[in-house]
Rosetta silent file (secondary structure, phi, psi, omega in degrees, C-alpha in Angstrom):
SEQUENCE: MGGEMTEKSTLEWYAVKLIFEFIITGDPNPEKIDKEYSTDKTYEESIMLIKASSFDHAYSITELKAKESEYDLINPYDETVNYKFAEAIDCFQLFDEELETGTELYSRFLTVSKDITRDEFIDQYYPDTIKED
SCORE:     score description
SCORE:     0.000 S_00000001
   1 L     0.000  -62.672  171.712   78.927  127.566  107.414 S_00000001
   2 L    49.949   24.068  176.581   75.674  126.039  108.693 S_00000001
   3 L    77.209    4.958  179.088   77.306  124.380  111.732 S_00000001
   4 L   -73.741  142.239  178.418   79.257  121.850  109.655 S_00000001
   5 L  -112.400  129.000 -178.987   82.582  120.676  111.061 S_00000001
   6 L   -94.730  -17.997  179.598   85.364  119.805  108.679 S_00000001
   7 L  -123.422  151.742  175.096   87.783  118.531  111.327 S_00000001
   8 L   -73.180  116.465 -175.486   87.390  116.168  114.217 S_00000001
   9 L  -102.259   -8.177 -179.798   87.468  118.487  117.228 S_00000001
  10 L   -75.786  127.018  177.895   86.874  115.940  119.980 S_00000001
  11 L   -97.328  136.250  179.375   90.018  115.214  121.947 S_00000001
  12 E  -119.795  161.653  176.113   90.523  111.752  123.368 S_00000001
  13 E   -87.672  137.940  176.428   93.134  110.334  125.748 S_00000001
  14 E  -131.754  145.876  171.311   95.929  108.182  124.319 S_00000001
  15 E  -110.284  120.427 -177.000   98.791  106.334  125.989 S_00000001
  16 E  -113.316  125.902  179.310  101.858  106.306  123.750 S_00000001
  17 E   -87.442  128.332 -177.553  104.757  103.955  124.424 S_00000001
  18 E  -120.005  154.400  171.755  108.163  105.502  123.841 S_00000001
  19 E  -119.909  128.530  173.235  111.712  104.264  123.789 S_00000001
  20 E  -113.676  149.873 -178.383  114.543  106.510  124.960 S_00000001
  21 E  -120.726  137.367  172.616  118.219  105.654  124.557 S_00000001
  22 E   -97.649  111.653 -178.634  121.118  106.563  126.827 S_00000001
  23 E  -103.117  116.641 -176.688  124.096  107.205  124.539 S_00000001
  24 E  -105.197  128.010  178.803  127.389  107.238  126.437 S_00000001
  25 E  -129.715  160.914 -179.376  130.478  108.791  124.873 S_00000001
  26 L    93.055  166.978  179.102  133.959  109.558  126.079 S_00000001
  27 L   -95.784  139.746  178.737  136.357  107.497  128.125 S_00000001
  28 L   -70.004  150.435  174.539  135.632  106.781  131.783 S_00000001
  29 L   -73.703  114.288 -175.973  137.936  108.229  134.411 S_00000001
  30 H   -57.479  -28.340 -179.215  139.911  105.132  135.558 S_00000001
  31 H   -73.070  -18.065 -176.456  140.115  106.514  139.095 S_00000001
  32 H  -102.415   -6.659 -178.193  136.302  106.586  139.377 S_00000001
  33 L   -68.382  129.383  178.862  135.510  103.112  138.037 S_00000001
  34 L  -133.364 -170.629 -176.837  133.876  100.978  140.722 S_00000001
  35 L   -67.386  -16.816  179.038  131.779   97.798  140.895 S_00000001
  36 L   -82.402  -16.230 -176.379  128.711   99.721  139.635 S_00000001
  37 L   -66.501  136.550 -179.152  130.414  100.684  136.358 S_00000001
  38 L  -141.739  148.699  174.089  129.013   98.934  133.308 S_00000001
  39 L  -100.887    6.908  177.874  129.556   99.074  129.583 S_00000001
  40 L   -66.407  154.465  178.096  126.016   97.795  128.941 S_00000001
  41 L   -93.583  141.801 -178.163  123.670   99.938  126.880 S_00000001
  42 E  -119.421  136.992  172.362  120.511  101.258  128.559 S_00000001
  43 E  -123.179  152.817  174.347  117.108  102.060  127.070 S_00000001
  44 E  -118.340  132.314  172.256  114.063  103.418  128.847 S_00000001
  45 E   -99.874  128.836 -176.546  110.522  102.389  128.001 S_00000001
  46 E  -135.340  148.416  175.507  108.045  105.110  128.930 S_00000001
  47 E  -119.066  121.104 -176.690  104.312  105.574  128.486 S_00000001
  48 E  -107.450  134.945  177.995  103.144  109.147  127.962 S_00000001
  49 E   -89.817  126.578 -173.916   99.531  110.251  128.402 S_00000001
  50 E  -133.579  138.438  172.489   98.391  112.515  125.541 S_00000001
  51 E  -103.214  121.458 -173.621   95.108  114.220  124.695 S_00000001
  52 E  -150.502  171.118 -177.656   94.700  114.301  120.907 S_00000001
  53 L   -92.356  -12.146 -178.825   92.177  114.110  118.084 S_00000001
  54 L  -164.535  171.899  175.793   93.570  110.916  116.482 S_00000001
  55 H   -59.883  -46.853  179.970   96.320  108.316  116.682 S_00000001
  56 H   -60.107  -42.048  178.632   98.459  110.330  114.238 S_00000001
  57 H   -63.579  -40.879  178.661   97.902  113.494  116.255 S_00000001
  58 H   -61.657  -44.838  177.427   98.860  111.633  119.459 S_00000001
  59 H   -60.723  -44.047 -178.825  102.106  110.425  117.864 S_00000001
  60 H   -60.549  -48.472  179.208  102.918  113.963  116.648 S_00000001
  61 H   -61.908  -44.723 -178.240  102.378  115.515  120.075 S_00000001
  62 H   -60.257  -45.588 -178.594  104.297  112.720  121.775 S_00000001
  63 H   -62.861  -39.049  176.627  107.317  113.057  119.521 S_00000001
  64 H   -63.884  -47.269  179.855  107.498  116.812  120.180 S_00000001
  65 H   -64.154  -39.549 -179.508  107.207  116.306  123.950 S_00000001
  66 H   -64.312  -42.993  179.299  109.719  113.447  123.894 S_00000001
  67 H   -66.128  -32.524  176.537  112.283  115.545  122.031 S_00000001
  68 H   -66.313  -24.310 -176.924  111.745  118.355  124.551 S_00000001
  69 L   -89.847   -1.218  178.161  112.685  115.931  127.348 S_00000001
  70 L   -65.246  148.426  177.646  116.084  115.031  125.867 S_00000001
  71 E  -154.552  166.564  175.327  119.103  116.048  127.927 S_00000001
  72 E  -125.086  147.646  175.509  122.859  115.651  128.310 S_00000001
  73 E  -154.784  169.148  174.113  124.820  115.143  131.496 S_00000001
  74 E  -104.850  126.146 -178.734  128.160  113.938  132.810 S_00000001
  75 L   -81.643  175.088 -178.240  127.902  110.653  134.721 S_00000001
  76 L   -61.492  -12.749 -178.421  129.936  109.772  137.862 S_00000001
  77 L  -102.185   12.179  179.468  132.642  108.269  135.603 S_00000001
  78 L    66.895   25.850  174.386  133.166  111.532  133.658 S_00000001
  79 L   -97.954  152.547  175.931  131.486  110.176  130.508 S_00000001
  80 E   -86.093  130.832  177.669  128.937  112.198  128.550 S_00000001
  81 E  -115.111  121.907  174.925  125.430  110.744  128.639 S_00000001
  82 E  -106.681  118.023  176.261  122.918  111.829  125.990 S_00000001
  83 E   -92.796  109.625 -172.110  119.318  110.912  126.830 S_00000001
  84 E  -123.527  140.718  171.989  117.673  110.760  123.406 S_00000001
  85 E   -67.423  127.838  179.773  114.220  109.963  122.131 S_00000001
  86 E   -99.677  -53.777 -175.552  114.510  106.867  119.934 S_00000001
  87 E  -168.769  147.234  167.855  110.992  106.014  118.769 S_00000001
  88 E   -90.578  118.343 -170.258  107.281  106.006  119.590 S_00000001
  89 E  -106.903  -12.712 -179.962  106.471  102.336  119.229 S_00000001
  90 E  -162.746  154.538  179.285  102.814  101.958  120.123 S_00000001
  91 E  -139.061  134.783 -176.368   99.684  103.985  120.814 S_00000001
  92 E  -128.692  123.023  177.593   96.657  102.934  122.834 S_00000001
  93 E   -82.968  130.211  176.856   93.399  104.895  122.957 S_00000001
  94 L   -80.681  136.796 -176.522   91.844  105.102  126.405 S_00000001
  95 L  -102.597  -12.214  176.584   88.161  104.347  126.351 S_00000001
  96 L   -73.483  138.794 -179.763   87.213  105.608  129.811 S_00000001
  97 L   -68.955  -37.696 -177.531   85.690  109.079  129.727 S_00000001
  98 L  -122.698  144.073  176.179   87.380  110.161  132.966 S_00000001
  99 L   -84.176  127.576  179.648   90.758  109.296  134.395 S_00000001
 100 L  -156.288  174.487  178.152   90.442  107.763  137.847 S_00000001
 101 L   -53.906  128.370  179.389   91.841  104.955  139.958 S_00000001
 102 L    94.940   -3.709  177.611   91.698  101.782  137.901 S_00000001
 103 L   -67.107  127.303  177.837   91.697  103.477  134.481 S_00000001
 104 L   -75.459  120.969 -179.533   93.580  101.268  132.029 S_00000001
 105 L   -94.240  -23.771 -176.020   96.345  103.361  130.475 S_00000001
 106 L  -163.967  145.869  170.533   97.894  100.776  128.204 S_00000001
 107 L  -155.156  156.531  172.332   97.600   97.164  127.132 S_00000001
 108 L  -150.995  155.673  179.161   98.957   94.887  124.466 S_00000001
 109 L  -102.797  135.470  179.272   98.460   91.238  123.621 S_00000001
 110 L  -121.498  121.647 -179.329  101.429   88.867  123.509 S_00000001
 111 L  -104.853  126.191 -179.546  101.003   85.499  121.806 S_00000001
 112 L  -132.576  169.247  177.883  103.434   82.731  122.713 S_00000001
 113 L   -59.819  143.264  179.699  103.649   78.982  122.311 S_00000001
 114 L   -67.295  -12.543  179.587  101.212   77.080  124.509 S_00000001
 115 L   -83.491  -10.439 -179.596  104.202   75.107  125.835 S_00000001
 116 L   -82.681  127.963  179.176  105.716   78.157  127.534 S_00000001
 117 L   -76.424  166.533  177.778  104.919   78.366  131.233 S_00000001
 118 H   -58.388  -44.907  179.688  103.903   81.592  132.942 S_00000001
 119 H   -62.918  -40.365  178.015  107.334   81.842  134.637 S_00000001
 120 H   -64.870  -40.925  177.765  109.140   81.296  131.316 S_00000001
 121 H   -60.151  -49.517 -179.079  106.960   83.945  129.691 S_00000001
 122 H   -63.065  -41.980  177.944  107.708   86.484  132.438 S_00000001
 123 H   -60.812  -39.769 -176.823  111.441   85.656  132.338 S_00000001
 124 H   -74.602  -47.168 -173.708  111.529   86.151  128.558 S_00000001
 125 H   -92.463  -20.875 -178.172  109.418   89.300  128.185 S_00000001
 126 L  -136.605   63.802 -173.224  110.025   90.930  131.570 S_00000001
 127 L   -63.522  -20.224 -178.970  113.519   89.845  132.658 S_00000001
 128 L   -90.161    6.865  179.308  113.841   92.638  135.208 S_00000001
 129 L   -71.275  134.039  177.644  110.754   91.452  137.133 S_00000001
 130 L   -90.383  126.503 -179.262  111.438   90.576  140.762 S_00000001
 131 L   -96.330  143.326  175.215  109.860   87.296  141.737 S_00000001
 132 L   -96.411  137.943  178.607  108.479   86.507  145.140 S_00000001
 133 L   -85.281    0.000    0.000  109.201   83.058  146.522 S_00000001
């Protein structure tokens, strides 16, 4: 034994980006259809904070937790909505020792043509962003 460690026992913080899908089945109740009704498909992007020993371990924990959060419900239009985990798409190791105000939880680099303006970039990659005039 002699104090040797065969496994990495130090746990680190990871931020894992997940995609969830809303799967809608069934026919809507025609009497309940209003101006809010849409046939568009919806996905949710979520970032989950995980304490793990490695990137692979973080993905494993995240996938278990994500599957535990799946649910089914009936929407206001009498359709069945299945909230399903689709995929863990990225993992970011946090380098701060303690979580506190200002701790970076996630980042990624996006490379675009130098001819694209900041507004064009935001419109393309973050179309749901509300702009201030």
